[in-house]
CSV table of C-alpha atoms and ligand atoms in Angstrom, one decimal:
chain,number,residue,atom,x,y,z
A,1,MET,CA,86.3,34.7,49.4
A,2,PHE,CA,86.0,32.7,52.2
A,3,PHE,CA,83.1,30.7,52.2
A,4,LYS,CA,83.6,26.4,51.6
A,5,LYS,CA,87.6,27.4,52.7
A,6,LYS,CA,89.3,25.3,54.9
A,7,ILE,CA,91.3,27.3,57.3
A,8,VAL,CA,93.1,26.1,60.1
A,9,LEU,CA,92.8,28.5,62.8
A,10,GLY,CA,96.4,28.1,65.6
A,11,ILE,CA,95.4,29.3,69.2
A,12,THR,CA,98.3,29.3,71.3
A,13,ALA,CA,99.1,29.9,74.5
A,14,SER,CA,98.2,34.4,74.8
A,15,ILE,CA,96.0,36.4,76.9
A,16,ALA,CA,94.6,37.0,73.2
A,17,ALA,CA,93.6,33.6,73.3
A,18,TYR,CA,89.9,34.2,74.0
A,19,LYS,CA,90.3,36.7,70.8
A,20,ALA,CA,90.1,34.1,68.7
A,21,ALA,CA,87.3,32.6,69.4
A,22,SER,CA,85.2,36.0,68.0
A,23,ILE,CA,88.1,35.3,65.0
A,24,CYS,CA,87.0,31.5,64.4
A,25,SER,CA,82.7,32.9,64.4
A,26,ARG,CA,84.2,35.6,61.4
A,27,LEU,CA,85.1,33.3,59.4
A,28,VAL,CA,82.2,30.5,60.2
A,29,GLY,CA,80.4,33.4,60.0
A,30,MET,CA,81.5,33.5,55.8
A,31,GLY,CA,81.0,29.8,54.6
A,32,ALA,CA,84.9,28.9,56.2
A,33,VAL,CA,85.5,25.5,57.7
A,34,VAL,CA,87.7,26.5,60.0
A,35,ILE,CA,89.1,23.6,62.2
A,36,PRO,CA,91.0,25.1,65.4
A,37,VAL,CA,94.2,23.5,67.3
A,38,MET,CA,95.2,24.6,70.3
A,39,THR,CA,98.6,24.0,71.7
A,40,PRO,CA,98.5,21.9,75.2
A,41,ASN,CA,99.6,25.4,77.0
A,42,SER,CA,96.5,27.1,75.7
A,43,LEU,CA,93.9,25.4,77.3
A,44,ASN,CA,95.2,27.3,80.5
A,45,PHE,CA,92.9,29.9,78.8
A,46,ILE,CA,90.7,29.4,77.5
A,47,ASN,CA,88.7,25.9,77.0
A,48,PRO,CA,88.9,23.4,74.0
A,49,ILE,CA,85.4,23.6,73.6
A,50,THR,CA,84.7,26.5,72.7
A,51,PHE,CA,86.7,26.2,69.4
A,52,SER,CA,84.6,22.9,68.9
A,53,SER,CA,81.2,24.5,69.8
A,54,ILE,CA,81.9,27.9,67.5
A,55,SER,CA,83.5,25.9,64.2
A,56,GLY,CA,81.0,22.7,64.8
A,57,ASN,CA,84.5,20.8,64.0
A,58,LYS,CA,86.7,19.4,67.1
A,59,THR,CA,89.4,21.6,68.2
A,60,ILE,CA,92.7,19.3,67.7
A,61,ILE,CA,95.0,20.1,70.3
A,62,ASP,CA,96.9,16.0,71.3
A,63,GLN,CA,99.8,15.0,68.4
A,64,PHE,CA,99.7,11.1,69.6
A,65,ARG,CA,95.6,10.1,69.8
A,66,ASN,CA,95.0,9.6,66.0
A,67,GLN,CA,96.6,6.7,65.1
A,68,LYS,CA,94.7,5.7,61.4
A,69,ILE,CA,95.6,8.2,60.4
A,70,ILE,CA,98.8,10.9,59.8
A,71,TYR,CA,96.7,14.0,60.4
A,72,HIS,CA,99.0,16.9,61.1
A,73,ILE,CA,100.1,16.0,57.6
A,74,SER,CA,96.5,15.6,56.0
A,75,LEU,CA,95.5,18.6,58.0
A,76,SER,CA,98.2,20.8,56.9
A,77,HIS,CA,98.0,19.9,53.0
A,78,SER,CA,94.5,19.5,52.8
A,79,ALA,CA,94.2,23.4,54.4
A,80,ASP,CA,93.8,26.5,51.5
A,81,ILE,CA,95.5,28.5,54.6
A,82,PHE,CA,96.0,28.6,57.9
A,83,LEU,CA,96.3,30.9,61.1
A,84,ILE,CA,98.2,31.2,64.3
A,85,ALA,CA,96.1,33.9,66.3
A,86,PRO,CA,97.0,34.4,68.5
A,87,ALA,CA,101.0,33.0,67.9
A,88,SER,CA,103.3,33.5,70.9
A,89,ALA,CA,106.8,34.0,71.5
A,90,ASP,CA,107.7,30.3,72.0
A,91,THR,CA,104.9,29.2,69.3
A,92,ILE,CA,106.9,31.6,66.4
A,93,SER,CA,110.4,31.1,67.7
A,94,LYS,CA,109.9,27.1,67.1
A,95,LEU,CA,108.4,27.6,64.1
A,96,SER,CA,111.2,29.7,63.2
A,97,TYR,CA,113.9,26.6,63.6
A,98,GLY,CA,111.7,23.9,63.0
A,99,ILE,CA,110.9,22.4,66.0
A,100,GLY,CA,107.4,20.5,65.3
A,101,ASP,CA,106.8,19.8,69.1
A,102,ASN,CA,103.1,19.4,69.2
A,103,PHE,CA,100.4,19.5,66.8
A,104,LEU,CA,99.9,22.9,66.1
A,105,THR,CA,103.4,23.6,65.4
A,106,THR,CA,104.5,20.3,63.0
A,107,SER,CA,100.8,20.1,60.8
A,108,ALA,CA,102.4,24.2,60.6
A,109,ILE,CA,106.2,23.1,59.2
A,110,SER,CA,104.2,20.9,56.7
A,111,ALA,CA,101.6,23.0,55.7
A,112,LYS,CA,101.3,23.9,51.4
A,113,CYS,CA,100.0,27.1,52.1
A,114,PRO,CA,100.7,30.2,53.0
A,115,VAL,CA,100.8,30.5,56.9
A,116,LEU,CA,99.3,34.0,58.5
A,117,ILE,CA,101.2,34.6,61.8
A,118,ALA,CA,99.5,37.1,64.2
A,119,PRO,CA,101.9,38.2,67.1
A,120,ALA,CA,100.3,38.7,70.8
A,121,MET,CA,103.2,39.5,73.5
A,122,ASN,CA,104.5,42.4,75.4
A,123,GLU,CA,106.4,44.3,74.0
A,124,SER,CA,109.6,42.8,75.6
A,125,MET,CA,109.2,39.6,74.0
A,126,TYR,CA,108.3,41.1,70.2
A,127,LEU,CA,111.1,43.4,71.6
A,128,ASP,CA,114.0,40.8,72.1
A,129,PRO,CA,116.1,40.4,69.0
A,130,ILE,CA,116.5,37.0,69.1
A,131,ILE,CA,112.5,37.0,68.6
A,132,GLN,CA,113.2,40.1,66.0
A,133,LYS,CA,115.8,37.4,64.0
A,134,ASN,CA,113.3,34.6,64.3
A,135,ILE,CA,110.7,36.4,62.6
A,136,GLN,CA,112.7,37.1,60.1
A,137,ARG,CA,113.7,34.6,59.0
A,138,LEU,CA,110.2,33.4,59.5
A,139,GLU,CA,109.1,36.6,57.0
A,140,ARG,CA,111.7,35.8,54.2
A,141,SER,CA,111.2,31.8,53.8
A,142,GLY,CA,107.9,33.0,51.9
A,143,LYS,CA,105.9,30.8,53.7
A,144,TYR,CA,105.2,32.3,56.5
A,145,PHE,CA,103.4,35.8,57.0
A,146,PHE,CA,103.3,38.2,60.0
A,147,THR,CA,100.4,41.0,60.5
A,148,GLY,CA,100.8,42.9,64.3
A,149,PRO,CA,101.4,43.2,65.9
A,150,LYS,CA,100.1,47.1,67.2
A,151,SER,CA,100.2,49.1,70.0
A,152,GLY,CA,98.4,49.5,73.1
A,153,LYS,CA,97.6,48.6,76.6
A,154,LEU,CA,98.9,45.3,77.0
A,155,ALA,CA,96.9,42.4,79.3
A,156,CYS,CA,100.1,43.4,81.5
A,157,GLY,CA,99.4,46.6,82.1
A,158,GLU,CA,101.7,48.0,80.3
A,159,GLU,CA,101.3,50.5,77.3
A,160,GLY,CA,103.3,49.2,74.3
A,161,LEU,CA,103.9,47.4,71.2
A,162,GLY,CA,102.5,43.6,71.5
A,163,ARG,CA,99.2,43.4,71.5
A,164,MET,CA,97.1,41.6,69.2
A,165,GLU,CA,96.7,42.7,65.3
A,166,ASP,CA,92.3,44.2,65.1
A,167,GLU,CA,89.8,41.1,64.4
A,168,GLU,CA,89.6,43.1,60.6
A,169,ILE,CA,92.6,43.3,59.7
A,170,ILE,CA,94.0,40.0,60.3
A,171,ILE,CA,90.6,38.6,58.8
A,172,GLU,CA,91.4,41.3,55.9
A,173,LYS,CA,94.8,40.3,55.3
A,174,LEU,CA,94.3,36.4,55.3
A,175,GLY,CA,91.4,36.9,52.2
A,176,GLU,CA,94.6,38.9,50.4
A,177,LEU,CA,96.6,35.7,50.9
A,178,LEU,CA,93.9,34.2,49.8
A,179,SER,CA,93.0,35.7,46.5
A,180,HIS,CA,96.5,35.1,45.6
A,181,ASN,CA,96.9,32.9,46.5
A,182,ASN,CA,95.4,30.9,43.7
A,183,ASP,CA,95.9,33.6,41.2
A,184,LEU,CA,98.8,31.8,39.4
A,185,LYS,CA,96.5,28.3,38.8
A,186,GLY,CA,97.3,25.9,36.3
A,187,LYS,CA,100.3,28.0,35.8
A,188,LYS,CA,103.7,26.8,34.9
A,189,ILE,CA,107.0,29.1,35.3
A,190,ILE,CA,110.5,29.3,34.8
A,191,ILE,CA,111.8,32.5,36.6
A,192,THR,CA,116.2,32.7,36.2
A,193,ALA,CA,118.3,34.3,38.8
A,194,GLY,CA,121.9,35.7,39.8
A,195,GLY,CA,124.7,36.6,38.1
A,196,THR,CA,126.2,33.9,35.1
A,197,LYS,CA,129.9,33.6,35.8
A,198,GLU,CA,132.1,32.9,33.0
A,199,PHE,CA,135.4,31.2,33.6
A,200,ILE,CA,138.8,32.8,32.3
A,201,ASP,CA,141.1,29.6,33.7
A,202,THR,CA,140.1,26.9,35.8
A,203,VAL,CA,140.0,29.9,39.6
A,204,ARG,CA,139.3,32.9,37.2
A,205,TYR,CA,136.4,34.5,35.7
A,206,ILE,CA,133.9,37.4,34.9
A,207,SER,CA,131.1,37.4,36.3
A,208,ASN,CA,128.6,40.6,37.6
A,209,LYS,CA,126.9,41.4,41.3
A,210,SER,CA,123.8,39.8,40.9
A,211,SER,CA,122.9,38.0,44.0
A,212,GLY,CA,120.1,35.6,42.4
A,213,LYS,CA,117.5,37.1,45.7
A,214,MET,CA,114.8,38.9,43.5
A,215,GLY,CA,114.4,36.2,41.5
A,216,HIS,CA,114.0,33.8,44.3
A,217,ALA,CA,112.1,35.8,45.5
A,218,LEU,CA,109.8,35.6,42.9
A,219,ALA,CA,109.8,32.0,42.9
A,220,GLY,CA,108.7,31.9,45.6
A,221,GLU,CA,105.9,34.1,45.7
A,222,ALA,CA,104.3,32.7,42.1
A,223,TYR,CA,104.7,29.0,43.8
A,224,PHE,CA,101.8,30.2,47.5
A,225,ARG,CA,99.9,32.0,44.1
A,226,GLY,CA,99.4,28.3,43.1
A,227,ALA,CA,101.7,28.3,40.3
A,228,SER,CA,101.3,24.7,39.1
A,229,GLU,CA,105.4,24.4,38.9
A,230,VAL,CA,107.8,26.9,39.3
A,231,ILE,CA,111.3,25.9,38.0
A,232,LEU,CA,113.7,28.5,39.0
A,233,ILE,CA,117.4,27.9,37.4
A,234,SER,CA,119.6,29.5,39.6
A,235,THR,CA,123.6,30.4,39.7
A,236,ALA,CA,123.0,31.1,43.6
A,237,LYS,CA,123.5,27.9,45.7
A,238,ASN,CA,123.9,30.3,48.8
A,239,LEU,CA,120.9,31.1,49.0
A,240,SER,CA,118.6,28.2,50.6
A,241,PRO,CA,116.4,27.2,47.3
A,242,PRO,CA,112.7,28.5,47.9
A,243,TYR,CA,109.8,26.3,49.6
A,244,GLY,CA,107.7,24.7,46.7
A,245,VAL,CA,110.2,24.8,44.4
A,246,LYS,CA,112.3,23.1,41.6
A,247,VAL,CA,116.1,24.6,41.0
A,248,GLU,CA,118.5,24.0,38.9
A,249,TYR,CA,121.8,25.3,39.9
A,250,VAL,CA,123.3,26.8,36.9
A,251,GLU,CA,126.7,28.3,36.9
A,252,ASN,CA,127.5,29.7,33.5
A,253,THR,CA,125.0,31.3,30.5
A,254,GLY,CA,125.3,28.1,28.0
A,255,GLU,CA,124.0,25.6,31.2
A,256,MET,CA,121.8,28.2,31.6
A,257,LYS,CA,120.4,28.7,28.6
A,258,GLU,CA,120.6,24.5,27.9
A,259,SER,CA,118.0,24.1,31.2
A,260,LEU,CA,116.4,28.2,29.7
A,261,LEU,CA,115.3,25.5,26.6
A,262,LYS,CA,114.3,22.2,28.2
A,263,TYR,CA,112.0,24.1,29.5
A,264,PHE,CA,111.2,26.7,27.6
A,265,ALA,CA,108.3,24.9,25.2
A,266,ASN,CA,106.5,23.8,28.9
A,267,SER,CA,105.9,27.2,30.2
A,268,ASP,CA,103.5,29.8,30.4
A,269,ILE,CA,105.3,32.7,31.9
A,270,ILE,CA,108.8,33.1,31.4
A,271,ILE,CA,110.7,35.8,33.9
A,272,MET,CA,114.3,36.5,33.1
A,273,ALA,CA,115.9,38.1,36.5
A,274,ALA,CA,119.4,36.6,36.1
A,275,ALA,CA,122.3,39.0,35.1
A,276,VAL,CA,123.9,37.6,32.4
A,277,SER,CA,127.7,38.4,31.6
A,278,ASP,CA,126.8,40.6,28.8
A,279,ILE,CA,130.5,39.0,28.0
A,280,ILE,CA,133.3,35.9,27.8
A,281,PRO,CA,136.6,34.9,26.9
A,282,VAL,CA,137.0,34.4,23.7
A,283,GLN,CA,139.1,30.8,24.8
A,284,LYS,CA,138.4,29.0,28.7
A,285,TYR,CA,141.7,27.9,29.6
A,286,ASP,CA,141.3,24.8,31.6
A,287,PHE,CA,144.6,25.0,33.3
A,288,LYS,CA,145.5,29.0,35.0
A,289,LEU,CA,147.3,31.0,33.4
A,290,LYS,CA,150.5,31.8,34.9
A,291,LYS,CA,150.9,35.7,35.7
A,292,LYS,CA,154.9,35.8,34.1
A,293,ASN,CA,153.4,34.2,30.7
A,294,ASP,CA,152.4,37.5,29.7
A,295,ILE,CA,148.6,36.4,30.3
A,296,LEU,CA,146.3,39.2,29.6
A,297,SER,CA,147.6,39.2,25.5
A,298,LYS,CA,145.7,35.7,26.0
A,299,ILE,CA,142.6,37.3,28.0
A,300,LYS,CA,139.8,38.1,25.2
A,301,PHE,CA,136.5,38.5,25.5
A,302,LYS,CA,133.6,38.5,23.4
A,303,GLU,CA,129.8,39.1,22.9
A,304,ASN,CA,128.1,36.4,24.7
A,305,GLU,CA,124.7,34.7,23.3
A,306,ASP,CA,121.3,36.9,24.1
A,307,ILE,CA,119.9,34.6,26.0
A,308,LEU,CA,116.3,36.5,26.3
A,309,LYS,CA,116.7,37.1,22.3
A,310,ILE,CA,116.6,33.7,22.1
A,311,LEU,CA,113.5,32.6,24.0
A,312,ALA,CA,111.8,35.6,22.2
A,313,GLU,CA,112.3,34.0,19.0
A,314,ARG,CA,110.6,31.4,20.1
A,315,LYS,CA,107.9,32.7,22.0
A,316,LYS,CA,104.4,31.4,21.1
A,317,LYS,CA,101.1,32.8,21.2
A,318,GLY,CA,100.2,32.4,24.6
A,319,GLN,CA,103.5,32.7,26.8
A,320,TYR,CA,104.4,35.7,28.8
A,321,LEU,CA,107.8,37.2,28.6
A,322,ILE,CA,109.2,38.7,30.7
A,323,GLY,CA,112.3,40.6,31.0
A,324,PHE,CA,114.5,43.0,33.7
A,325,ALA,CA,117.2,45.7,33.2
A,326,ALA,CA,119.3,46.2,35.6
A,327,GLU,CA,120.3,50.2,34.5
A,328,SER,CA,122.8,52.9,35.7
A,329,GLY,CA,120.0,55.0,34.6
A,330,TYR,CA,117.7,54.7,32.0
A,331,SER,CA,114.7,56.5,29.8
A,332,THR,CA,111.3,54.7,29.1
A,333,ILE,CA,112.5,55.2,25.3
A,334,ASP,CA,115.4,52.6,25.8
A,335,ILE,CA,113.1,49.6,27.4
A,336,MET,CA,111.0,50.1,25.1
A,337,GLU,CA,113.5,49.7,22.3
A,338,LYS,CA,114.2,46.8,24.6
A,339,ILE,CA,110.8,45.4,25.2
A,340,LYS,CA,110.1,45.6,20.8
A,341,ASP,CA,114.4,43.9,20.1
A,342,LYS,CA,113.2,41.5,22.8
A,343,ASN,CA,109.7,40.8,21.8
A,344,ALA,CA,109.4,40.7,25.6
A,345,ASP,CA,105.7,41.5,26.9
A,346,MET,CA,107.7,43.1,29.3
A,347,ILE,CA,111.1,44.8,31.3
A,348,ILE,CA,110.7,45.1,34.5
A,349,ALA,CA,113.8,48.4,35.0
A,350,ASN,CA,116.7,49.1,38.3
A,351,ASP,CA,118.8,52.5,38.4
A,352,ILE,CA,121.2,50.4,40.4
A,353,SER,CA,123.4,53.8,40.3
A,354,LYS,CA,121.0,54.6,43.3
A,355,GLU,CA,121.8,53.5,46.6
A,356,GLY,CA,120.7,50.4,49.1
A,357,ILE,CA,118.7,48.5,46.2
A,358,GLY,CA,119.2,45.9,43.4
A,359,MET,CA,122.5,44.2,42.7
A,360,ASP,CA,122.9,42.0,46.0
A,361,SER,CA,120.6,44.4,47.6
A,362,ASP,CA,117.7,42.7,50.6
A,363,PHE,CA,115.7,45.4,49.2
A,364,ASN,CA,114.7,46.7,45.4
A,365,GLU,CA,113.0,50.2,43.1
A,366,VAL,CA,111.5,48.9,40.1
A,367,ASP,CA,109.2,49.6,37.3
A,368,ILE,CA,106.9,48.0,35.9
A,369,ILE,CA,106.9,48.8,31.6
A,370,LYS,CA,104.3,47.3,29.9
A,371,LYS,CA,104.0,46.5,26.2
A,372,ASP,CA,101.3,49.3,26.0
A,373,GLY,CA,104.1,51.7,26.9
A,374,SER,CA,102.6,51.5,30.4
A,375,ILE,CA,104.4,52.2,33.7
A,376,LYS,CA,103.6,51.4,37.1
A,377,LYS,CA,106.3,52.0,39.8
A,378,LEU,CA,106.8,49.7,42.9
A,379,ALA,CA,108.6,51.7,45.6
A,380,ARG,CA,111.9,50.7,47.3
A,381,ASN,CA,110.8,47.9,49.2
A,382,GLU,CA,112.4,44.0,50.9
A,383,LYS,CA,112.5,41.8,47.4
A,384,ARG,CA,109.7,40.3,48.6
A,385,ILE,CA,107.6,42.8,49.2
A,386,ILE,CA,108.6,43.9,45.8
A,387,ALA,CA,108.3,40.2,43.9
A,388,ARG,CA,104.8,40.5,45.8
A,389,GLY,CA,104.3,43.6,43.4
A,390,ILE,CA,105.4,42.2,40.4
A,391,TRP,CA,103.2,38.7,40.5
A,392,ASP,CA,100.0,41.3,41.0
A,393,GLU,CA,100.8,43.3,37.7
A,394,ILE,CA,101.8,40.1,35.1
A,395,THR,CA,99.0,38.3,37.1
A,396,GLU,CA,96.5,41.8,36.3
A,397,ILE,CA,97.6,41.1,32.8
A,398,LEU,CA,96.8,37.9,32.3
A,399,ILE,CA,92.9,37.9,33.7
A,400,THR,CA,92.7,41.6,32.4
A,401,PRO,CA,90.8,40.3,28.7
B,501,FMN,C1,99.5,35.1,82.2
B,501,FMN,C2,100.5,34.9,80.6
B,501,FMN,C3,100.4,35.4,80.0
B,501,FMN,C4,101.1,34.5,78.9
B,501,FMN,N1,101.1,35.7,78.1
B,501,FMN,C5,101.5,35.2,76.6
B,501,FMN,C6,101.6,36.0,75.7
B,501,FMN,O1,100.6,37.1,75.2
B,501,FMN,N2,101.8,36.0,74.8
B,501,FMN,C7,103.6,35.1,75.2
B,501,FMN,O2,104.1,34.8,74.0
B,501,FMN,N3,103.2,34.6,75.5
B,501,FMN,C8,102.8,34.4,77.3
B,501,FMN,N4,102.7,34.2,78.1
B,501,FMN,C9,104.2,32.9,77.7
B,501,FMN,C10,103.7,31.7,77.2
B,501,FMN,O3,102.0,31.7,77.7
B,501,FMN,C11,104.2,30.2,77.5
B,501,FMN,O4,105.7,31.1,77.0
B,501,FMN,C12,104.3,28.9,77.1
B,501,FMN,O5,105.4,27.7,76.8
B,501,FMN,C13,103.5,29.7,75.9
B,501,FMN,O6,103.4,28.1,75.1
B,501,FMN,P1,102.4,27.8,73.3
B,501,FMN,O7,103.8,28.9,72.6
B,501,FMN,O8,102.6,26.4,73.7
B,501,FMN,O9,101.0,28.6,73.2
B,501,FMN,C14,101.7,34.5,78.8
B,501,FMN,C15,102.0,33.5,80.4
B,501,FMN,C16,101.2,33.7,81.5
B,501,FMN,C17,101.0,32.5,82.6
């Protein structure tokens, strides 16, 4: 798992800094190439010679020392994974605001690989509302992952939440991220997200509640699992674009279809997470309809194009097509019929009649229903965790001969 993997090990100014030496030693013992990076403040807690000796690599501290190459970029871009253990409240907060004022923060910001953070601090620091917000911001980015802290005796003598996670668990989590990191290697992926808007006139439109959060989470996760190209066709301009993903913004179903057809032939996996408006106005007026001019008689609707079906008709051998079904209650029989009808390989169904999940929520709860009729249930969780579970299922199918 770790053999020949390049791991940047970041150490910050916490009492727990000494524990990083043991983590370094374990990783080196498993064949990893560990590059230690220390914040200048962490030198108050442990000597860099410790990490240089254990890893066999020079410990990097000063970001302006190496003038021949831009080392924070070349190092972070060549790393398979980044681990910051222990991570101080200070470094976590800097990263959450993109502040790169030392070699560790600058290289973490420029990293293209996942960054695993193991916080260690006093409970009052960890539970501070600003620190909690900063952790959430990093987690939501899709690039930063957290492990711990755990409860127990703290360096200050108090009992509480804030001890750095156990070494074994940190290493296990690192291995998990590394193995996921490559399971979409070489794959070209298209994901749609958000609700399409069909304009009636220049100001009015028909749409739905879809926020695009599920599709954005799926796209961000795909990038970190090593996909060679992730194209996100999204209506959700208000969401920040996921890291490493090419985003094409569209507004209506016609534009979404055009964009999909541009990339479809060259793609391996297509996930239709967007909620395409089922109905569109028969006519779109290029002026604002006046209320007094019998507005209701002028607005008529027709069924919209079914883009999942259009793609299914063009699907080639080797392409994997996934649809979403947001329903107020559904039966597996209905979903199986949909899979057949749309020539899809998988449908991800969610019951939008349930409180606090699905469209417009940060949470979801889904049933992953495959062509062979098997079902995998993913319990209610944040959409980024659900996205991970969905990719776990897809990659398992693609890897299993
Ligand atoms: C004895 C001592 C122990 C400290 N332990 C921690 C700690 O465990 N976690 C933390 O977030 N800050 C701790 N701090 C505060 C940080 O060292 C301080 O915020 C520092 O600026 C962090 O620098 P860095 O993030 O650049 O490494 C400690 C400070 C002292 C003096």
